[in-house]
C-alpha atoms as one frame of an Amber mdcrd trajectory, in Angstrom:
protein
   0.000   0.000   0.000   2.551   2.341   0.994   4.595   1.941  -2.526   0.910
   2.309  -4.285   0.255   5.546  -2.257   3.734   6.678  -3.289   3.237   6.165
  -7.015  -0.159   7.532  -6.676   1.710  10.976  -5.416   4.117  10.717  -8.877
   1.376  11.042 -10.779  -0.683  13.232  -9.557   2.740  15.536  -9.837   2.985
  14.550 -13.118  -0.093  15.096 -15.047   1.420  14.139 -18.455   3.014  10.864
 -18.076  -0.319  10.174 -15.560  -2.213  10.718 -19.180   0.211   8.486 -20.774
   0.020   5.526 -18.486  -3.789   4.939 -19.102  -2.003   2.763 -21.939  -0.911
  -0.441 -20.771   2.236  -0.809 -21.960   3.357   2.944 -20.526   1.900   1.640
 -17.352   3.824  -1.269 -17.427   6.787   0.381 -18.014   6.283   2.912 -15.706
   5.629   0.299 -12.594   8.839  -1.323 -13.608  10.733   1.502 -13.110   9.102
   2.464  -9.921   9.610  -1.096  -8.503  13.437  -0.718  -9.287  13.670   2.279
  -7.666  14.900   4.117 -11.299  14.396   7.643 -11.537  10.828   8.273 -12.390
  10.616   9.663 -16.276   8.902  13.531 -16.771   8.019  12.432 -20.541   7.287
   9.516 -22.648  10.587  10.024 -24.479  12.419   9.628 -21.148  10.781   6.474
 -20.538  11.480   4.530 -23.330  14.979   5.961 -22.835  15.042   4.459 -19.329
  13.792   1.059 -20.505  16.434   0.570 -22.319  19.193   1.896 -19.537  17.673
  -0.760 -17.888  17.724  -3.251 -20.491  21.247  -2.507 -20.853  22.659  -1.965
 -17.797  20.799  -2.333 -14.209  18.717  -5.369 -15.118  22.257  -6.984 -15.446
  22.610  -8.254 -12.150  19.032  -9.700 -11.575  19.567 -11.282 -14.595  22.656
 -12.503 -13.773  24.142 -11.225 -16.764  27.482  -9.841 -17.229  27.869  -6.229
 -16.985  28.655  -4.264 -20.111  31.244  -1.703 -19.801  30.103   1.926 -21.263
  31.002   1.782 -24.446  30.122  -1.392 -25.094  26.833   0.056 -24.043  26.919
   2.456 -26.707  27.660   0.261 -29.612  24.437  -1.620 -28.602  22.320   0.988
 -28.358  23.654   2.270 -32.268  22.916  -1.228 -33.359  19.759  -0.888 -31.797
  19.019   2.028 -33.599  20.391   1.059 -37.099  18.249  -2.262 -36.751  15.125
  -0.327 -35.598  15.580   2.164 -38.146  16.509  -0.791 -41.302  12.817  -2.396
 -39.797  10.940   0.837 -39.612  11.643   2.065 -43.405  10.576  -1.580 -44.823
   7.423  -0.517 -42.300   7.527  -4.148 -40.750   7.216  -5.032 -37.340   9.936
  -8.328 -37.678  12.797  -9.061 -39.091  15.201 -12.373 -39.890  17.510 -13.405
 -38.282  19.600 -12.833 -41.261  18.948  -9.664 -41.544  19.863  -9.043 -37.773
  23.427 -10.704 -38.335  24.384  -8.909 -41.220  23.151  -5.328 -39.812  25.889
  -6.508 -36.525  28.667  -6.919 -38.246  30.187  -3.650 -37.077  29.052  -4.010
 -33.728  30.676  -6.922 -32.628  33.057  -6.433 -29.595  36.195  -8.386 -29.216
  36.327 -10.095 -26.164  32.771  -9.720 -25.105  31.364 -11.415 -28.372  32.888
 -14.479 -30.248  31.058 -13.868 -33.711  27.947 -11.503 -34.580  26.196 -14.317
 -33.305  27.080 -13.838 -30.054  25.595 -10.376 -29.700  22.071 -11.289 -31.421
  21.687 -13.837 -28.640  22.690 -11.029 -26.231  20.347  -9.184 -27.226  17.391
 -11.255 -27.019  18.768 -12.890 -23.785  18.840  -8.832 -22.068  15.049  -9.213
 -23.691  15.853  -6.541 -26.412  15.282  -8.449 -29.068  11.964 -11.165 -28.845
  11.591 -14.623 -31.260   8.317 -14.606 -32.532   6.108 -17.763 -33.676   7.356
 -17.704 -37.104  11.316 -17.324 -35.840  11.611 -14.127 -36.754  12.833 -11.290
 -34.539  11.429  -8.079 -33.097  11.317  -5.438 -30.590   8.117  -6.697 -28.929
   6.291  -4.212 -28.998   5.899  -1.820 -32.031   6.480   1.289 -30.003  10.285
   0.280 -28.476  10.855   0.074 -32.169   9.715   3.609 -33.154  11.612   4.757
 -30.073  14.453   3.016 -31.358  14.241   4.621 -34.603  13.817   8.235 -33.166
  17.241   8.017 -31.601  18.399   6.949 -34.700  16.592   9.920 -36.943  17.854
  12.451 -33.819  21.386  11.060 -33.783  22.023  10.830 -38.169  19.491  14.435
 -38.356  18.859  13.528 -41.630  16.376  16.166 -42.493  15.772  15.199 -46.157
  14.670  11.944 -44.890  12.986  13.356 -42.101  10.765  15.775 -44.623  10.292
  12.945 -46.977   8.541  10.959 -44.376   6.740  13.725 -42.195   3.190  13.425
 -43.373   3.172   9.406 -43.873   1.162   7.721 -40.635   3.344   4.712 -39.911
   6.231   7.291 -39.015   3.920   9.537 -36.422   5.273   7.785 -33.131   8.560
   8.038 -34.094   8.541  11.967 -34.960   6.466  12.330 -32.484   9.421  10.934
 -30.128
């Protein structure tokens, strides 16, 4: 009750992201942080940018997963993005495995990965990454994706892109982010 009551006081400081977590998946999130004791988000953007912190880094130990050094970190997170971003402009939800390896290439770490391989199963064991029914991969849900992808439009600021795809629905969420 007491952790409820505290929660309850978040949000009622923070009218916005109390809006946003009448979706389930932002309430999820948002209890997930809370239960970790993570610093509690002031937007959407921040959230998604927390859930992957997490994902990367403090869910580690729970996990019993092997801590990734910083920039190590980093070179997930920008094949993260590139893979998001490949995904989003085919406007698919999944991808192959294939196409997963071949977009790691230049992200494999010596000494932390054996082979491109390795870091693909990283990132679905972290739960980055999810194996559908068909054994194709994904980001789970749609939205980590287009978060994903907004990093990746923010960090390359390719406006000519950006313009080309401003007005087309399946890219709202991620300019919105």
């Amino acid at each position: 009750p007491s952790a409820r009551d505290s929660l309850e006081k978040w949000f009622r400081a923070n009218p916005k992201m109390a809006s946003s977590a009448t979706t389930p998946i932002i309430a999820a999130l948002l209890c997930s942080l809370y239960e970790v004791k993570s610093e509690m988000p002031a937007t959407e953007l921040d959230l998604y940018h927390r859930r992957f912190e997490l994902l990367l880094g403090r869910w580690e130990k729970a996990k019993g997963i092997p801590s990734l050094p910083s920039d190590v970190r980093k070179r997930y997170e920008h094949y993260l993005m590139s893979l998001a971003h490949m995904n989003h402009c085919a406007e698919r939800r999944s991808f192959t495995r294939r196409e997963a390896l071949e977009m790691g290439e230049e992200y494999v770490v010596g000494g932390i990965h054996r082979s491109v391989e390795d870091l693909v199963a990283d990132c679905i064991h972290r739960g980055i990454l999810e194996v559908d029914g068909m054994g194709g991969l994904s980001f789970g849900h749609l939205t980590y994706q287009e978060y994903l992808c907004a990093e990746y439009l923010a960090h390359e600021n390719n406006v000519t892109f950006i313009t080309k795809v401003l007005l087309n629905p399946w890219w709202k969420k991620v300019l919105d982010f």
